[in-house]
Short mmCIF file of C-alpha atoms and ligand atoms in Angstrom, two decimals:
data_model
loop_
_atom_site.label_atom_id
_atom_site.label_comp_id
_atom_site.label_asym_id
_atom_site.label_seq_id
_atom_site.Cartn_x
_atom_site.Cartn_y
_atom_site.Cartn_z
CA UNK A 1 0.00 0.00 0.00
CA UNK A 2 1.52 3.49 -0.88
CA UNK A 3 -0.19 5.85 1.12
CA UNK A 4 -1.18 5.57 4.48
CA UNK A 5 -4.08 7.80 3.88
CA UNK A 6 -5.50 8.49 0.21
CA UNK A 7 -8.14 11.63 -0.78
CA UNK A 8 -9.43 10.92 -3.99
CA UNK A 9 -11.66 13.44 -5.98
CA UNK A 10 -13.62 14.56 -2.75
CA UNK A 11 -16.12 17.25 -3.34
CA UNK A 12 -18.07 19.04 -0.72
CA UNK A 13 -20.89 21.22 -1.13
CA UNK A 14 -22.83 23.13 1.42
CA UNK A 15 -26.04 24.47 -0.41
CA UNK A 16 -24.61 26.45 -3.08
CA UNK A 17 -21.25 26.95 -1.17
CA UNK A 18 -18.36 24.62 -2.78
CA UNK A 19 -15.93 24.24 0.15
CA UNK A 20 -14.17 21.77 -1.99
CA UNK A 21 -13.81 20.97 -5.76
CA UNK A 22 -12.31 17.19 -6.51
CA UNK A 23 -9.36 17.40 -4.13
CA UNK A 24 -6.99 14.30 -4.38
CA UNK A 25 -3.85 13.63 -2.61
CA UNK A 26 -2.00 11.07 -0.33
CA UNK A 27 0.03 11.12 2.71
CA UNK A 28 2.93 8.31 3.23
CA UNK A 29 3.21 6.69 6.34
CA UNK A 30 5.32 8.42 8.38
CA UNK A 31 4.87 11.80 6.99
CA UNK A 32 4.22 15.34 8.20
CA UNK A 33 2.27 16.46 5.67
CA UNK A 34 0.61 19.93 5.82
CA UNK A 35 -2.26 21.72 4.24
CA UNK A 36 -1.76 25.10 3.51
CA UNK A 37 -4.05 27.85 1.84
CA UNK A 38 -5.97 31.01 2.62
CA UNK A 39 -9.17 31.66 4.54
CA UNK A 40 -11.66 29.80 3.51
CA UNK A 41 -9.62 27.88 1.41
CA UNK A 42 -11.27 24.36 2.48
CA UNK A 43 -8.35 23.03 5.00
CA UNK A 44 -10.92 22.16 7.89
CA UNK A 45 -13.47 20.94 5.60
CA UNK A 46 -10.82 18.24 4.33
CA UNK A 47 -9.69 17.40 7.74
CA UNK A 48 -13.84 17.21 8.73
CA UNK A 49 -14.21 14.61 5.70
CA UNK A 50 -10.75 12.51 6.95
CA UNK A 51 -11.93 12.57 10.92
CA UNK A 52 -15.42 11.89 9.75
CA UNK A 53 -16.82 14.95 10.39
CA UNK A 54 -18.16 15.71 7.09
CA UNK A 55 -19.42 13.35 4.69
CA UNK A 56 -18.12 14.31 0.99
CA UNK A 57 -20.34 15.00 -1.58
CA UNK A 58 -18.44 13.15 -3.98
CA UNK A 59 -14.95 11.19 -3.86
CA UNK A 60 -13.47 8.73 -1.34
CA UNK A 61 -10.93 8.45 1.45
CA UNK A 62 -9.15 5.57 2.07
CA UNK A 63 -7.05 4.75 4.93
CA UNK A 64 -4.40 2.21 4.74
CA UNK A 65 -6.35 1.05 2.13
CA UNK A 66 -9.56 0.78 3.11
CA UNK A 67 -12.65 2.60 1.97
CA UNK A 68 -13.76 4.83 5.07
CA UNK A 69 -15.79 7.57 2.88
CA UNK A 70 -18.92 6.11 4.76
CA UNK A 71 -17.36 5.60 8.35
CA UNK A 72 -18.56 7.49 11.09
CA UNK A 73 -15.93 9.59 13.47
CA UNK A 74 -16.22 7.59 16.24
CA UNK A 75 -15.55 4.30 13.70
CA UNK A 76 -12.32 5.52 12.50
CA UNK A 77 -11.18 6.69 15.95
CA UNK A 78 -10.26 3.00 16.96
CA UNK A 79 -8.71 2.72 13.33
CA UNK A 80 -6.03 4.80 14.65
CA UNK A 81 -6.97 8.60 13.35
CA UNK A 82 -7.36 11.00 16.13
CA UNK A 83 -7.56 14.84 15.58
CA UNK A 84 -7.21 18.48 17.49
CA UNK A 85 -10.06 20.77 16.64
CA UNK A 86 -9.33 24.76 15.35
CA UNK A 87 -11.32 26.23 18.11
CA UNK A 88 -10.25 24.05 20.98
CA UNK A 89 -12.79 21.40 21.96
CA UNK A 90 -11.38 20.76 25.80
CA UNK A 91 -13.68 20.68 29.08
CA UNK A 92 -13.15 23.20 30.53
CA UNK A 93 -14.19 22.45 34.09
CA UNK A 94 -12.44 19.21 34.15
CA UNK A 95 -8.72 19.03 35.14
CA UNK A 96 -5.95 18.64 32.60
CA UNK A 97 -5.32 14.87 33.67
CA UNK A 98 -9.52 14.21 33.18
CA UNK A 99 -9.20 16.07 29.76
CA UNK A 100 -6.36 13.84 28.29
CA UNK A 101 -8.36 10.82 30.18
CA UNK A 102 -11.34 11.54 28.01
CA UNK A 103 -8.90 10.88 24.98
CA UNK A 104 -8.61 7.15 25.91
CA UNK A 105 -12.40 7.19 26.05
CA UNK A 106 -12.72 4.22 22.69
CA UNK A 107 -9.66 2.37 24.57
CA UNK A 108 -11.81 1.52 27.71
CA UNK A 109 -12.34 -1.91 27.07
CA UNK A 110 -14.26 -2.57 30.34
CA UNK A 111 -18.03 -1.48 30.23
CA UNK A 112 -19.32 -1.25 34.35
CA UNK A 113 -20.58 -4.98 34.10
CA UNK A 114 -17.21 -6.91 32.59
CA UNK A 115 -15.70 -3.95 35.11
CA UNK A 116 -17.56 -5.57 38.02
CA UNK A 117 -17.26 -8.86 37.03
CA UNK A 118 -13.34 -8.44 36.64
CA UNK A 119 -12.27 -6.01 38.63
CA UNK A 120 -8.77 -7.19 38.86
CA UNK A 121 -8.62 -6.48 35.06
CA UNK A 122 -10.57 -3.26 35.10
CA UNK A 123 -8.15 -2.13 37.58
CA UNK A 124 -5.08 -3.12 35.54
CA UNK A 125 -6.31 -1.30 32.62
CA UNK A 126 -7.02 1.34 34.47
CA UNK A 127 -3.43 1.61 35.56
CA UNK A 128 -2.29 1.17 32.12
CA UNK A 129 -4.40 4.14 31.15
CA UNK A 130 -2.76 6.13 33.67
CA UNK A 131 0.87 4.70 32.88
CA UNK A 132 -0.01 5.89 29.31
CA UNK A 133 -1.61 8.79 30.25
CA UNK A 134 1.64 10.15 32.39
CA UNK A 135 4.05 9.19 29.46
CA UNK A 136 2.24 11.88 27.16
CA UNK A 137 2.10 14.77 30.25
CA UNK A 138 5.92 14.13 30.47
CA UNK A 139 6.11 13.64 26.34
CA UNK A 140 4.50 17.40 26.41
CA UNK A 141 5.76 18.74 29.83
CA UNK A 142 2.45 19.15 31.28
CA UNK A 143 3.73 17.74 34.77
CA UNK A 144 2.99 21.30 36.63
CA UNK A 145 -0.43 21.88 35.44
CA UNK A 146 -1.71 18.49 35.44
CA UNK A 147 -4.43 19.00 38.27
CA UNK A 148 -5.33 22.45 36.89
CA UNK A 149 -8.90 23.28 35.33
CA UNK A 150 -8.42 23.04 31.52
CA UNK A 151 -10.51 26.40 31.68
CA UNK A 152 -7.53 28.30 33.74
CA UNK A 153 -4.75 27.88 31.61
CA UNK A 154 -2.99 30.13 29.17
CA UNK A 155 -4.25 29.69 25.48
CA UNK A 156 -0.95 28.15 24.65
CA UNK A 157 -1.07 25.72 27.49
CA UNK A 158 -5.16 24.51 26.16
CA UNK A 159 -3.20 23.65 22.48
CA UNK A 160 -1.31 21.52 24.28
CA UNK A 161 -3.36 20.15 26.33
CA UNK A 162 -5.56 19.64 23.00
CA UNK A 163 -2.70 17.79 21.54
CA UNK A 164 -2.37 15.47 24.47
CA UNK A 165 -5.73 14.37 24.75
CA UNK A 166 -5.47 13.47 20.59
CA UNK A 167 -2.06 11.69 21.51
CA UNK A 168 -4.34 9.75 24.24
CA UNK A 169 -5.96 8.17 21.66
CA UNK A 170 -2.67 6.62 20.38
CA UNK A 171 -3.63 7.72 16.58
CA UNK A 172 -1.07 6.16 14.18
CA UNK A 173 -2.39 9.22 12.04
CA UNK A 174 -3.15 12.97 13.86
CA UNK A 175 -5.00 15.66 11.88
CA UNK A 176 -3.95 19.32 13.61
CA UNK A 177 -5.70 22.01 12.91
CA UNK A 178 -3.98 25.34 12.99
CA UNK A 179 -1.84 23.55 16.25
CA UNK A 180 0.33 27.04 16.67
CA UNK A 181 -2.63 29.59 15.73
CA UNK A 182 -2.54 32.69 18.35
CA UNK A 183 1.00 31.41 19.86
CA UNK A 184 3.66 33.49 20.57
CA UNK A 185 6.68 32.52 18.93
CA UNK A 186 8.49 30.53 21.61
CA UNK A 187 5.39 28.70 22.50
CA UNK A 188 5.14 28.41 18.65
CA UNK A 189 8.60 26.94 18.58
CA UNK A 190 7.72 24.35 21.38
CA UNK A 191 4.66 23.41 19.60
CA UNK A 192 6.95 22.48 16.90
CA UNK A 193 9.57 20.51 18.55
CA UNK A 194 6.68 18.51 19.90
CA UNK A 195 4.82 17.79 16.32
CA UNK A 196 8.15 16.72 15.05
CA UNK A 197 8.88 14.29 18.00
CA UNK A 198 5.77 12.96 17.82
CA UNK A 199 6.41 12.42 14.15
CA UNK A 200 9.83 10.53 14.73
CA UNK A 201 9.61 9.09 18.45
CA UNK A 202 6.37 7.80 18.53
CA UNK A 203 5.92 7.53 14.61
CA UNK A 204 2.92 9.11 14.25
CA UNK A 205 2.24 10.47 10.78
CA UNK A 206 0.88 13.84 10.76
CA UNK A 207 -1.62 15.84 8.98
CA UNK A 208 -1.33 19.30 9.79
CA UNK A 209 -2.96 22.83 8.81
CA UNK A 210 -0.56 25.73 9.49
CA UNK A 211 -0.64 29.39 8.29
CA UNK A 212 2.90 30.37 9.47
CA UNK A 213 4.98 29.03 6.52
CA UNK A 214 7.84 29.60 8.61
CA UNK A 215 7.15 26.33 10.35
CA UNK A 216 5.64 24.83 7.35
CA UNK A 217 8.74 25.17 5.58
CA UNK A 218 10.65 23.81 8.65
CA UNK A 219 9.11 20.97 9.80
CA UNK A 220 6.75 19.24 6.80
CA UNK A 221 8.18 16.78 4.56
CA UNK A 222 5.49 17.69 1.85
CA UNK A 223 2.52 20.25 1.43
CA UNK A 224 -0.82 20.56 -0.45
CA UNK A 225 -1.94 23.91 -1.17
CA UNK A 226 -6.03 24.62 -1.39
CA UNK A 227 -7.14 27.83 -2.93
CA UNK A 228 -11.22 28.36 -2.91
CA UNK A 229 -11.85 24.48 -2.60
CA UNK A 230 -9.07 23.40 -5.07
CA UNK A 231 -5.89 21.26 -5.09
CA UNK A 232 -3.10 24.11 -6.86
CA UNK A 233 -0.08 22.63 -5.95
CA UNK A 234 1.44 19.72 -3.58
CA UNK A 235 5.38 18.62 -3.47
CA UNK A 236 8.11 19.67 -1.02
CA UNK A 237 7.66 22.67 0.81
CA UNK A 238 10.34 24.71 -1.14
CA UNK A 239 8.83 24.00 -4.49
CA UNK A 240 5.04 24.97 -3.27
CA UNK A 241 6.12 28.18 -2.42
CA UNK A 242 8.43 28.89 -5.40
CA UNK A 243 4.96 27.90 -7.46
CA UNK A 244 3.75 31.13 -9.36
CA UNK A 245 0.42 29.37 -8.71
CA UNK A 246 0.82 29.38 -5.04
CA UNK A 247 2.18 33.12 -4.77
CA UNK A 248 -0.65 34.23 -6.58
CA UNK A 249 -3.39 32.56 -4.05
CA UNK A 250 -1.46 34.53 -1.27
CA UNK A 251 -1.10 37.82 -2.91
CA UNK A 252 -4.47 38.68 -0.57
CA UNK A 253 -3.17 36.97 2.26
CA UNK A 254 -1.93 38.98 5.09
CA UNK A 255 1.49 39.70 6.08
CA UNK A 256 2.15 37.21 8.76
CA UNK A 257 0.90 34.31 7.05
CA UNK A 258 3.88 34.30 4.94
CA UNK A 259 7.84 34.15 5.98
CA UNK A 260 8.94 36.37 4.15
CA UNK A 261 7.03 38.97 2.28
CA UNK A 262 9.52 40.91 1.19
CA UNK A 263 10.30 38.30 -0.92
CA UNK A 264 6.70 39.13 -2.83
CA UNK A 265 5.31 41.54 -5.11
CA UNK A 266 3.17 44.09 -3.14
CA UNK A 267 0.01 42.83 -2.04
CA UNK A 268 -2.96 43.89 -3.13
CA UNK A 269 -6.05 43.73 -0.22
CA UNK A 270 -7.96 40.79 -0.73
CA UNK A 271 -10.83 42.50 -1.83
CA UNK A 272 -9.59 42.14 -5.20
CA UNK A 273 -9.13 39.19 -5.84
CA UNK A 274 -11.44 37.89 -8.07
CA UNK A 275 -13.63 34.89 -6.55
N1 LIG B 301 -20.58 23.65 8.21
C1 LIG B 301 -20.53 24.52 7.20
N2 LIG B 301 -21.65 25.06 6.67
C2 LIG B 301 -21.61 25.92 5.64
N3 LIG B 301 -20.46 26.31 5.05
C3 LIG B 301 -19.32 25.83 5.53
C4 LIG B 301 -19.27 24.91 6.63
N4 LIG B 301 -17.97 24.59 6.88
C5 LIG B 301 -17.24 25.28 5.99
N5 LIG B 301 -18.03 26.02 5.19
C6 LIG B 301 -17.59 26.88 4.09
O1 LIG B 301 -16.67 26.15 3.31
C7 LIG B 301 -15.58 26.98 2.89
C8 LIG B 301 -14.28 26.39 3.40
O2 LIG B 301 -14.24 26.52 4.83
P1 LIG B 301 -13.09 25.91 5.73
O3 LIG B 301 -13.49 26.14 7.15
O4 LIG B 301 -12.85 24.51 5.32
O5 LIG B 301 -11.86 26.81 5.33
P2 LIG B 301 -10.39 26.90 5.97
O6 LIG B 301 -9.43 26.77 4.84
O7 LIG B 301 -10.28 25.97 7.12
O8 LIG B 301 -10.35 28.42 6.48
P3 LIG B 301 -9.61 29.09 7.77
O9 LIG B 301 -8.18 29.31 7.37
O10 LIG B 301 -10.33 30.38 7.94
O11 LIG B 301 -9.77 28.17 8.93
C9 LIG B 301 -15.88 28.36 3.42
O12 LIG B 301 -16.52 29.09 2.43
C10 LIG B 301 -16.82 28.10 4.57
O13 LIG B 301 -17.66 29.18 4.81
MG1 LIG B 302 -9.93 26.19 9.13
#
């Protein structure tokens, strides 16, 4: 099998809205692979129709082969693809420990009667939750906020605490979704030394959305580039943004999403650009 996970020719339509024309691409096992485009450009709606989320109106997905275009989220969750949401999706009265506990939710083997019945078991896999559950609050150096409410915490601190309840899940494949938006840049930086350990030590392959090309450019091994619903490019990151193609779709972009605008004709406000 070639790709880990395959998008072929998925279409999505919301009433007359087309959040995504016949995209088609495939991530390698292994990979960091990000998605990249402007607003609106159709990045969440792809990740929606790989998680589950969305249905597509036309096209499949296949994971590691198999046709999952029909599965429902919490069907491909114990296939091994977990996800962080763009607006955080945490409890936010619960502690930190009880958020990335809720991750291991589809691993609880023991419902309360097989729990009462074998208690001696439920207990043991309840320890083995926790062992887990430690390994990723030390993986992510959550130790000192680990009984605080999810709610208290620093925005920064809540994307990582995001990322640990996906990693809870033990996905062999982890869609982001904007993992570093409204970081600073050292927690920015952090972010990114833990996406690319998590791509190398525990060998998850990524799927990420990013808008700071910086770290695009840094950390992905390859990138797809949407533009109003549509595939325009994919390759290495280098070659993506050296595509006239690509430069064009960001002319209306702002500023920051790129890293280096210098290095671009003068932007015109996106108003103009013709839709
Ligand atoms: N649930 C929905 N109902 C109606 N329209 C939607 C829905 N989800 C997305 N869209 C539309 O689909 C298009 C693509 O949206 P999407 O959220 O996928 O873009 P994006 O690339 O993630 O943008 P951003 O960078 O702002 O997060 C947009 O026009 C959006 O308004
Ligand atoms: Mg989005």
């Amino acid at each position: 099998m070639e790709y880990a996970l395959e998008v072929r020719n998925v279409s999505l339509r919301f009433g007359g809205v087309r959040a995504l024309s016949e995209v088609s691409f495939g991530v390698k096992d292994g990979e960091l692979f990000s998605i990249i485009g402007p607003n609106g450009a159709g990045k969440t709606s792809i990740v929606n129709c790989i998680s589950g989320r969305y249905r597509p109106t036309e096209g499949q997905l296949f994971y590691r082969g198999r046709d999952i275009t029909a599965l429902k989220p919490n069907a491909r969750a114990p296939l091994g693809i977990g996800r962080t949401f763009q607006n955080l999706a945490l409890f936010h009265h619960m502690s930190v420990l009880d958020n990335i506990m809720v991750g291991r939710h589809h691993l609880l083997k023991n419902n309360f009667l097989t729990g009462a019945l074998y208690w001696l078991g439920a207990r043991r896999e309840e320890l083995e939750h926790r062992r887990k559950v430690e390994e990723i609050i030390d993986f992510l150096d959550l130790q000192s906020v680990r009984k605080a409410t999810a709610g208290t915490l620093s925005y920064g601190l809540r994307k990582r605490v995001e990322l640990a309840r996906a990693m809870a899940l033990e996905p062999q494949l982890i869609l982001l979704d904007e993992p570093m938006a409204g970081m600073n840049f050292e927690e920015k930086e952090d972010m990114a030394r833990y996406i690319v350990d998590l791509n190398e030590e525990f060998g998850m392959t990524v799927v990420m959305i990013e808008h700071d090309m910086g770290v695009v450019m840094d950390i992905s091994n390859r990138v797809v580039v949407l533009d109003f619903g549509r595939k325009i490019a994919e390759g290495e990151p280098a070659a993506v943004l050296a595509d006239p193609h690509v430069r064009r779709a960001y002319l209306g972009e702002e500023d920051e999403a790129l890293s280096d605008p210098d290095d671009l004709p003068s932007h015109p406000p996106a108003a103009e650009r013709v839709a």
